[in-house]
Short mmCIF file of C-alpha atoms in Angstrom, two decimals:
data_model
loop_
_atom_site.label_atom_id
_atom_site.label_comp_id
_atom_site.label_asym_id
_atom_site.label_seq_id
_atom_site.Cartn_x
_atom_site.Cartn_y
_atom_site.Cartn_z
CA MET A 1 -14.61 -21.45 -18.38
CA ARG A 2 -15.45 -21.16 -22.06
CA THR A 3 -15.86 -17.48 -22.89
CA ASN A 4 -15.22 -15.34 -25.92
CA ARG A 5 -11.51 -14.43 -25.83
CA ARG A 6 -12.19 -11.42 -28.08
CA THR A 7 -14.57 -9.81 -25.58
CA THR A 8 -13.13 -10.73 -22.21
CA LEU A 9 -9.49 -10.02 -21.43
CA GLY A 10 -9.71 -9.64 -17.67
CA GLY A 11 -7.05 -11.48 -15.73
CA VAL A 12 -5.19 -12.25 -18.93
CA ALA A 13 -2.09 -13.05 -16.93
CA LEU A 14 -3.92 -16.23 -15.94
CA LEU A 15 -3.36 -17.41 -19.49
CA ALA A 16 0.29 -17.85 -18.72
CA VAL A 17 -0.44 -21.15 -16.99
CA ALA A 18 1.60 -21.75 -13.85
CA ALA A 19 3.35 -18.41 -13.64
CA ALA A 20 5.54 -19.58 -10.80
CA VAL A 21 7.10 -22.09 -13.18
CA THR A 22 7.65 -19.25 -15.70
CA THR A 23 9.55 -21.45 -18.11
CA GLY A 24 7.62 -22.42 -21.25
CA CYS A 25 7.87 -25.69 -22.93
CA GLU A 26 9.62 -27.29 -25.81
CA ARG A 27 10.86 -30.83 -25.47
CA GLY A 28 14.53 -31.16 -24.59
CA ALA A 29 16.87 -33.61 -22.92
CA SER A 30 17.25 -33.01 -19.19
CA THR A 31 20.52 -34.22 -17.78
CA GLY A 32 20.12 -33.24 -14.15
CA ALA A 33 21.43 -30.40 -12.03
CA ALA A 34 24.88 -28.90 -12.48
CA PRO A 35 27.46 -30.73 -10.37
CA LEU A 36 28.26 -29.09 -7.07
CA PRO A 37 31.77 -27.91 -6.22
CA PRO A 38 33.51 -29.72 -3.35
CA GLU A 39 32.02 -28.71 -0.03
CA PRO A 40 34.43 -26.81 2.27
CA THR A 41 35.41 -28.58 5.46
CA LYS A 42 33.94 -25.68 7.44
CA ALA A 43 31.11 -23.36 6.42
CA VAL A 44 32.41 -19.83 5.87
CA CYS A 45 29.03 -18.16 6.45
CA PRO A 46 26.68 -20.66 8.17
CA ALA A 47 23.83 -18.21 8.80
CA ALA A 48 23.85 -16.71 5.29
CA LEU A 49 24.26 -20.16 3.76
CA ALA A 50 21.26 -21.53 5.67
CA GLU A 51 19.06 -18.56 4.74
CA ALA A 52 20.11 -18.72 1.08
CA GLY A 53 19.46 -22.45 0.99
CA ARG A 54 15.89 -22.02 2.22
CA ALA A 55 15.21 -19.29 -0.35
CA VAL A 56 16.65 -21.32 -3.22
CA GLN A 57 14.67 -24.41 -2.25
CA GLN A 58 11.46 -22.38 -2.33
CA ALA A 59 12.31 -20.72 -5.66
CA GLU A 60 13.09 -24.06 -7.34
CA LYS A 61 9.65 -25.50 -6.60
CA THR A 62 7.44 -26.18 -9.60
CA ASP A 63 4.12 -26.86 -7.90
CA SER A 64 3.05 -23.28 -7.12
CA THR A 65 -0.52 -22.27 -7.94
CA TRP A 66 -1.70 -19.19 -9.85
CA ASN A 67 -1.94 -16.20 -7.51
CA GLY A 68 -2.82 -13.51 -10.02
CA PRO A 69 -6.04 -11.85 -11.22
CA THR A 70 -8.87 -13.95 -12.61
CA SER A 71 -11.25 -11.20 -13.72
CA GLY A 72 -11.20 -7.72 -15.21
CA PRO A 73 -12.89 -5.34 -17.64
CA ALA A 74 -14.20 -6.56 -20.99
CA ALA A 75 -11.80 -5.98 -23.88
CA VAL A 76 -12.17 -2.56 -25.48
CA PRO A 77 -12.33 -3.05 -29.26
CA GLY A 78 -10.30 -1.45 -32.04
CA LYS A 79 -7.15 -0.39 -30.22
CA SER A 80 -3.61 -0.02 -31.58
CA ILE A 81 -0.37 -0.47 -29.64
CA VAL A 82 3.21 0.50 -30.52
CA TYR A 83 5.97 -1.46 -28.78
CA VAL A 84 9.15 0.61 -28.66
CA ALA A 85 11.96 -1.90 -28.14
CA GLN A 86 15.33 -1.09 -26.60
CA THR A 87 16.73 -3.64 -29.03
CA MET A 88 15.13 -6.73 -30.48
CA THR A 89 18.44 -8.55 -30.07
CA ASN A 90 17.65 -8.59 -26.34
CA PRO A 91 15.77 -11.90 -25.87
CA GLY A 92 13.73 -10.49 -22.99
CA VAL A 93 12.53 -7.52 -25.02
CA ALA A 94 11.79 -9.75 -28.02
CA GLY A 95 10.02 -12.39 -25.92
CA THR A 96 7.77 -9.83 -24.29
CA ALA A 97 6.98 -8.24 -27.65
CA LYS A 98 5.92 -11.66 -28.88
CA GLY A 99 3.53 -11.99 -25.94
CA VAL A 100 2.07 -8.54 -26.67
CA ARG A 101 1.44 -9.56 -30.27
CA GLU A 102 -0.25 -12.79 -29.20
CA ALA A 103 -2.55 -11.10 -26.70
CA ALA A 104 -3.44 -8.24 -29.03
CA LYS A 105 -4.28 -10.67 -31.82
CA ALA A 106 -6.61 -12.57 -29.47
CA ILE A 107 -8.80 -9.48 -29.04
CA GLY A 108 -8.39 -7.87 -32.46
CA TRP A 109 -5.93 -5.10 -31.60
CA ASN A 110 -3.14 -3.95 -33.89
CA VAL A 111 0.51 -3.98 -32.77
CA ARG A 112 3.55 -2.38 -34.35
CA VAL A 113 7.07 -2.95 -33.03
CA ILE A 114 9.73 -0.26 -33.58
CA ASP A 115 13.31 -1.31 -32.82
CA GLY A 116 15.51 1.26 -31.08
CA GLN A 117 18.63 -0.71 -32.10
CA GLY A 118 20.11 -0.42 -28.59
CA THR A 119 21.43 3.15 -28.93
CA PRO A 120 20.12 6.35 -27.26
CA THR A 121 19.66 8.02 -30.64
CA GLY A 122 17.86 5.00 -32.07
CA ILE A 123 15.56 4.64 -29.07
CA GLN A 124 14.67 8.34 -29.11
CA ALA A 125 13.93 8.18 -32.82
CA ALA A 126 11.80 5.05 -32.37
CA PHE A 127 9.82 6.62 -29.54
CA GLY A 128 9.36 9.84 -31.54
CA GLN A 129 7.98 7.80 -34.42
CA ALA A 130 5.66 5.96 -32.05
CA VAL A 131 4.19 9.23 -30.70
CA THR A 132 3.74 10.56 -34.23
CA LEU A 133 1.63 7.51 -35.09
CA ARG A 134 -0.84 8.51 -32.33
CA PRO A 135 -1.57 4.95 -31.19
CA SER A 136 -3.93 4.02 -28.39
CA GLY A 137 -0.95 3.09 -26.20
CA ILE A 138 2.84 2.81 -26.23
CA VAL A 139 5.05 0.18 -24.58
CA ILE A 140 8.44 1.26 -23.22
CA GLY A 141 10.28 -1.99 -23.85
CA GLY A 142 13.36 -2.39 -21.69
CA PHE A 143 14.89 1.10 -21.57
CA ASP A 144 15.00 4.04 -19.17
CA PRO A 145 12.11 6.46 -19.91
CA HIS A 146 14.31 9.35 -18.77
CA LEU A 147 16.35 8.73 -21.91
CA THR A 148 13.28 9.76 -23.89
CA SER A 149 11.89 12.42 -21.54
CA GLN A 150 10.73 14.69 -24.37
CA GLN A 151 8.87 11.87 -26.08
CA VAL A 152 7.36 10.72 -22.77
CA SER A 153 6.15 14.27 -22.07
CA LYS A 154 4.62 14.49 -25.55
CA ALA A 155 2.82 11.16 -25.10
CA ASN A 156 1.54 12.27 -21.68
CA ALA A 157 0.32 15.57 -23.15
CA ASP A 158 -1.46 13.67 -25.93
CA HIS A 159 -3.06 11.38 -23.31
CA ILE A 160 -1.43 8.25 -24.77
CA PRO A 161 -1.11 5.68 -21.96
CA LEU A 162 2.43 4.40 -21.43
CA ILE A 163 3.22 0.98 -20.01
CA GLY A 164 6.77 -0.10 -19.30
CA TRP A 165 8.48 -3.45 -19.35
CA HIS A 166 11.58 -3.28 -17.14
CA ALA A 167 11.37 0.49 -17.62
CA VAL A 168 11.72 1.47 -13.96
CA ASP A 169 12.85 -0.39 -10.86
CA SER A 170 9.45 -1.10 -9.33
CA PRO A 171 6.39 -2.89 -10.74
CA GLY A 172 3.08 -1.07 -10.99
CA PRO A 173 2.13 2.57 -11.71
CA SER A 174 4.81 5.26 -11.80
CA ARG A 175 4.48 9.01 -11.27
CA ASN A 176 7.94 10.07 -12.43
CA PRO A 177 8.06 9.13 -15.24
CA GLU A 178 4.30 8.96 -15.72
CA LEU A 179 3.48 5.34 -16.56
CA PHE A 180 0.11 3.67 -16.19
CA SER A 181 2.05 0.61 -15.04
CA ASN A 182 5.45 -1.07 -15.25
CA VAL A 183 5.46 -4.82 -15.78
CA THR A 184 8.33 -6.69 -14.19
CA THR A 185 9.20 -9.07 -11.43
CA LYS A 186 10.65 -7.34 -8.37
CA VAL A 187 14.27 -6.63 -9.18
CA GLN A 188 15.15 -7.01 -5.51
CA ASP A 189 13.80 -10.56 -5.49
CA VAL A 190 15.54 -11.53 -8.75
CA ALA A 191 18.86 -10.11 -7.60
CA LYS A 192 18.68 -11.73 -4.18
CA ILE A 193 17.74 -15.19 -5.37
CA SER A 194 20.48 -15.15 -8.05
CA ALA A 195 23.09 -14.36 -5.42
CA ASP A 196 21.55 -16.89 -3.02
CA TRP A 197 21.88 -19.59 -5.68
CA ILE A 198 25.61 -18.89 -5.97
CA ILE A 199 26.03 -18.93 -2.18
CA THR A 200 24.15 -22.23 -1.95
CA HIS A 201 25.70 -23.91 -4.99
CA SER A 202 29.23 -23.02 -3.88
CA HIS A 203 28.62 -23.88 -0.21
CA GLY A 204 29.71 -20.33 0.58
CA ASP A 205 33.06 -20.51 -1.21
CA ALA A 206 33.14 -18.91 -4.67
CA GLY A 207 34.98 -16.53 -6.97
CA VAL A 208 32.36 -14.64 -8.96
CA VAL A 209 32.41 -12.68 -12.21
CA MET A 210 29.44 -10.41 -12.85
CA PHE A 211 28.26 -9.26 -16.28
CA THR A 212 26.08 -6.16 -16.42
CA ASP A 213 25.03 -3.22 -18.58
CA ALA A 214 25.58 0.00 -16.64
CA SER A 215 23.93 2.04 -19.39
CA ILE A 216 20.52 0.70 -18.29
CA PRO A 217 19.53 1.95 -14.80
CA PHE A 218 17.34 -1.10 -14.22
CA ALA A 219 20.27 -3.43 -14.97
CA ARG A 220 22.72 -1.32 -13.00
CA ASN A 221 20.46 -1.41 -9.95
CA LYS A 222 20.05 -5.16 -10.32
CA SER A 223 23.81 -5.73 -10.33
CA GLU A 224 24.24 -3.53 -7.24
CA LEU A 225 21.62 -5.58 -5.41
CA ILE A 226 23.33 -8.83 -6.46
CA LYS A 227 26.63 -7.57 -5.07
CA LYS A 228 24.94 -6.60 -1.81
CA GLU A 229 23.54 -10.11 -1.32
CA LEU A 230 26.78 -11.84 -2.32
CA ALA A 231 28.53 -9.79 0.35
CA THR A 232 26.45 -11.46 3.07
CA CYS A 233 28.82 -14.43 2.73
CA PRO A 234 32.50 -13.49 3.17
CA GLY A 235 33.58 -16.66 1.39
CA VAL A 236 31.93 -15.50 -1.83
CA ARG A 237 34.33 -13.07 -3.50
CA LEU A 238 33.43 -10.77 -6.39
CA LEU A 239 36.44 -11.05 -8.70
CA THR A 240 35.32 -8.40 -11.18
CA GLU A 241 32.29 -6.67 -12.67
CA GLU A 242 32.28 -6.53 -16.46
CA ASN A 243 30.26 -3.71 -17.98
CA ILE A 244 29.20 -4.80 -21.46
CA PRO A 245 26.13 -3.18 -23.10
CA VAL A 246 23.52 -5.74 -24.09
CA SER A 247 23.74 -4.50 -27.67
CA ASP A 248 27.49 -5.28 -27.70
CA THR A 249 27.51 -8.73 -26.11
CA SER A 250 28.17 -10.66 -29.31
CA SER A 251 31.20 -8.57 -30.23
CA ARG A 252 32.72 -8.03 -26.78
CA THR A 253 31.84 -10.96 -24.53
CA PRO A 254 33.98 -13.70 -26.17
CA GLN A 255 37.14 -11.58 -25.96
CA GLU A 256 36.37 -10.49 -22.38
CA VAL A 257 35.77 -14.09 -21.29
CA SER A 258 39.08 -15.22 -22.79
CA SER A 259 40.83 -12.44 -20.91
CA LEU A 260 39.08 -13.35 -17.66
CA LEU A 261 40.09 -17.00 -18.00
CA SER A 262 43.73 -15.97 -18.32
CA ARG A 263 43.45 -13.52 -15.46
CA PHE A 264 41.61 -15.59 -12.86
CA ARG A 265 42.06 -19.20 -13.98
CA ASP A 266 40.57 -21.61 -11.40
CA ARG A 267 39.66 -18.79 -9.02
CA TRP A 268 36.71 -18.06 -11.32
CA THR A 269 34.11 -20.58 -10.13
CA HIS A 270 30.76 -18.84 -10.73
CA SER A 271 29.23 -16.12 -12.89
CA VAL A 272 26.06 -14.07 -12.70
CA ALA A 273 24.69 -11.88 -15.50
CA ILE A 274 21.80 -9.45 -15.63
CA ASN A 275 20.65 -11.19 -18.80
CA ASP A 276 21.12 -14.73 -20.14
CA ILE A 277 22.43 -13.38 -23.44
CA TYR A 278 25.92 -12.96 -21.95
CA PHE A 279 26.27 -16.73 -21.56
CA ALA A 280 25.21 -17.37 -25.15
CA ASP A 281 28.19 -15.29 -26.20
CA ALA A 282 30.51 -16.62 -23.47
CA ALA A 283 30.01 -20.27 -24.44
CA PRO A 284 32.31 -20.27 -27.54
CA ALA A 285 35.18 -18.76 -25.54
CA LEU A 286 34.73 -21.23 -22.69
CA ARG A 287 34.57 -24.08 -25.18
CA ALA A 288 37.70 -22.86 -26.95
CA ALA A 289 39.49 -22.84 -23.58
CA ARG A 290 38.48 -26.50 -23.18
CA ARG A 291 36.32 -25.81 -20.18
CA LYS A 292 33.70 -28.46 -19.50
CA GLY A 293 30.12 -27.42 -20.20
CA ALA A 294 28.96 -28.84 -16.88
CA GLY A 295 31.93 -27.48 -14.92
CA ALA A 296 33.20 -24.18 -13.59
CA PRO A 297 32.46 -21.40 -14.04
CA PHE A 298 28.88 -22.25 -13.05
CA ASN A 299 26.70 -19.58 -14.63
CA ILE A 300 23.31 -18.17 -13.59
CA GLY A 301 21.29 -15.60 -15.51
CA ALA A 302 19.53 -13.07 -13.30
CA GLY A 303 16.76 -12.42 -15.73
CA ASP A 304 14.82 -13.23 -18.90
CA GLY A 305 15.15 -17.02 -19.38
CA ASP A 306 14.93 -17.09 -23.16
CA PRO A 307 14.71 -20.44 -24.98
CA SER A 308 18.45 -20.59 -25.72
CA ALA A 309 19.15 -20.33 -21.98
CA PHE A 310 17.04 -23.41 -21.34
CA GLN A 311 18.85 -25.24 -24.13
CA ARG A 312 22.19 -24.50 -22.47
CA ILE A 313 20.87 -25.47 -19.04
CA ASP A 314 19.21 -28.71 -20.17
CA SER A 315 22.30 -29.83 -22.07
CA GLN A 316 24.74 -28.58 -19.39
CA GLN A 317 26.56 -26.33 -21.82
CA PHE A 318 28.03 -23.39 -19.89
CA GLN A 319 24.90 -22.35 -18.01
CA ALA A 320 23.62 -23.99 -14.85
CA ALA A 321 20.56 -21.90 -13.95
CA THR A 322 18.41 -18.91 -14.79
CA VAL A 323 15.88 -16.76 -12.98
CA PRO A 324 13.45 -16.48 -15.88
CA GLU A 325 10.97 -13.72 -16.46
CA PRO A 326 7.62 -15.10 -17.61
CA LEU A 327 8.07 -13.26 -20.89
CA SER A 328 4.93 -14.36 -22.74
CA GLU A 329 2.80 -13.86 -19.64
CA GLN A 330 4.22 -10.38 -19.17
CA GLY A 331 3.39 -9.54 -22.78
CA TRP A 332 -0.19 -10.61 -22.16
CA GLN A 333 -0.21 -8.65 -18.92
CA ILE A 334 0.89 -5.52 -20.77
CA VAL A 335 -2.14 -5.81 -23.05
CA ASP A 336 -4.35 -6.46 -20.02
CA GLU A 337 -2.95 -3.35 -18.31
CA PHE A 338 -3.70 -1.27 -21.42
CA ASN A 339 -7.23 -2.61 -21.34
CA HIS A 340 -7.51 -1.42 -17.74
CA ALA A 341 -6.27 2.01 -18.84
CA PHE A 342 -8.76 2.19 -21.72
CA SER A 343 -11.54 1.11 -19.34
CA ALA A 344 -10.61 3.75 -16.73
CA THR A 345 -9.92 1.11 -14.08
CA PRO A 346 -6.76 0.83 -11.94
CA ALA A 347 -3.78 -1.27 -12.99
CA SER A 348 -3.91 -4.90 -11.90
CA GLY A 349 -0.86 -4.64 -9.66
CA TYR A 350 0.13 -8.23 -10.41
CA VAL A 351 3.77 -9.20 -9.90
CA ALA A 352 5.01 -12.66 -10.89
CA PRO A 353 7.02 -14.50 -8.21
CA VAL A 354 10.67 -15.40 -8.78
CA HIS A 355 11.63 -18.88 -9.92
CA ILE A 356 14.97 -20.61 -10.45
CA ALA A 357 15.11 -22.96 -13.43
CA THR A 358 17.76 -25.69 -13.59
CA ALA A 359 18.11 -28.88 -15.60
CA ALA A 360 16.74 -30.77 -12.60
CA ASN A 361 13.43 -28.91 -12.39
CA SER A 362 12.80 -27.67 -15.92
CA ALA A 363 12.23 -31.24 -17.16
CA GLY A 364 13.24 -30.16 -20.65
CA LEU A 365 10.58 -27.42 -20.75
CA ARG A 366 11.43 -24.13 -22.41
CA GLY A 367 10.01 -21.38 -24.58
CA CYS A 368 6.34 -22.35 -24.22
CA SER A 369 3.98 -19.79 -25.68
CA ILE A 370 0.71 -18.65 -24.15
CA GLY A 371 -1.86 -21.40 -24.40
CA ASP A 372 0.62 -24.20 -23.87
CA SER A 373 0.45 -25.74 -20.43
CA PRO A 374 3.80 -27.15 -19.25
CA GLN A 375 3.64 -30.53 -17.62
CA LEU A 376 6.44 -31.81 -15.43
CA SER A 377 6.74 -34.90 -17.59
CA GLY A 378 8.20 -32.66 -20.29
CA SER A 379 5.17 -32.56 -22.57
CA CYS A 380 3.08 -29.62 -23.73
CA ARG A 381 -0.70 -29.63 -23.79
CA ARG A 382 -2.77 -27.10 -25.69
CA SER A 383 -5.47 -25.92 -23.30
CA THR A 384 -7.06 -22.76 -24.67
CA ASP A 385 -10.57 -23.97 -23.84
CA SER A 386 -9.91 -23.39 -20.15
CA PHE A 387 -8.86 -19.76 -20.65
CA PRO A 388 -11.05 -16.77 -19.92
#
């Protein structure tokens, strides 16, 4: 329908095109799925393997239809939003901030991003600055609100609505801390499908390295859930869990990967990380060790799906899959949720379904912004006229 995008924001998540695909689109060469390891002569965990296979097959589909909201309150004019970022070096945080900017611009709102630089002191200072600015709303972008409890209390006292992105474990409104809504996929679903992919890809026989950031409760919980699902198949062994803060990945990951290669050698067949950024920094070390880009360790990112992840996946360069967050769509949803708050209506409650992106099903699509409709042929089509 052709309506004025500056006056009607309702169901803005619809603007994210096929949210189940969740990838975006930039043209890129697709070289097929990552090669499978040799299949064991006897399945180690037949029941878990069968269940994981069904889940992975469903998550890899690209023909899902939009199941989110299609209507909502008219856009409230003249609002200002501050996005407090855990660190803008985190591709998920940065990608969501980009979506917030796009959506706010569409309805004439102002957005300011303040970078917390990935440290507790920096995040607290950024949030304190955001409260001082007295904006219409504040985004908690990718960090634990309990880290900034004083600033959260001040914002609540000043009646400034707070909306989180990956701020707490569950999507939707939160009472403690007090958030109008938290925008995220269900961490349980992301964790489970990431582990299921490893079980399926390895035929139930794998040596796994996990990369996580224990300083972020959301990430720590995700890694615990991944471990729980991996444990359903006795043939999938967790070799080690590497705790590397997201803000330190570029400096620490290459050295850690080199050490892991020496320590585990061919026993290391698969990796899972709470964020794709670990594999961007692991690639040089794997390349230096003369590992093949399309070979072991087969890597899956349990979250975000930034454009560089799709580049690695499409070109088979040290990443085989990702469970991408629909980052642009979630940025637009954040603005839509604020509009619900300003209109005194309940949060939308929308939660995007999980999706696994591989070279076989991404068709060279990655990083598509709102308004670009990904086609399975690998092309992008601008289709803003169909948006509400």
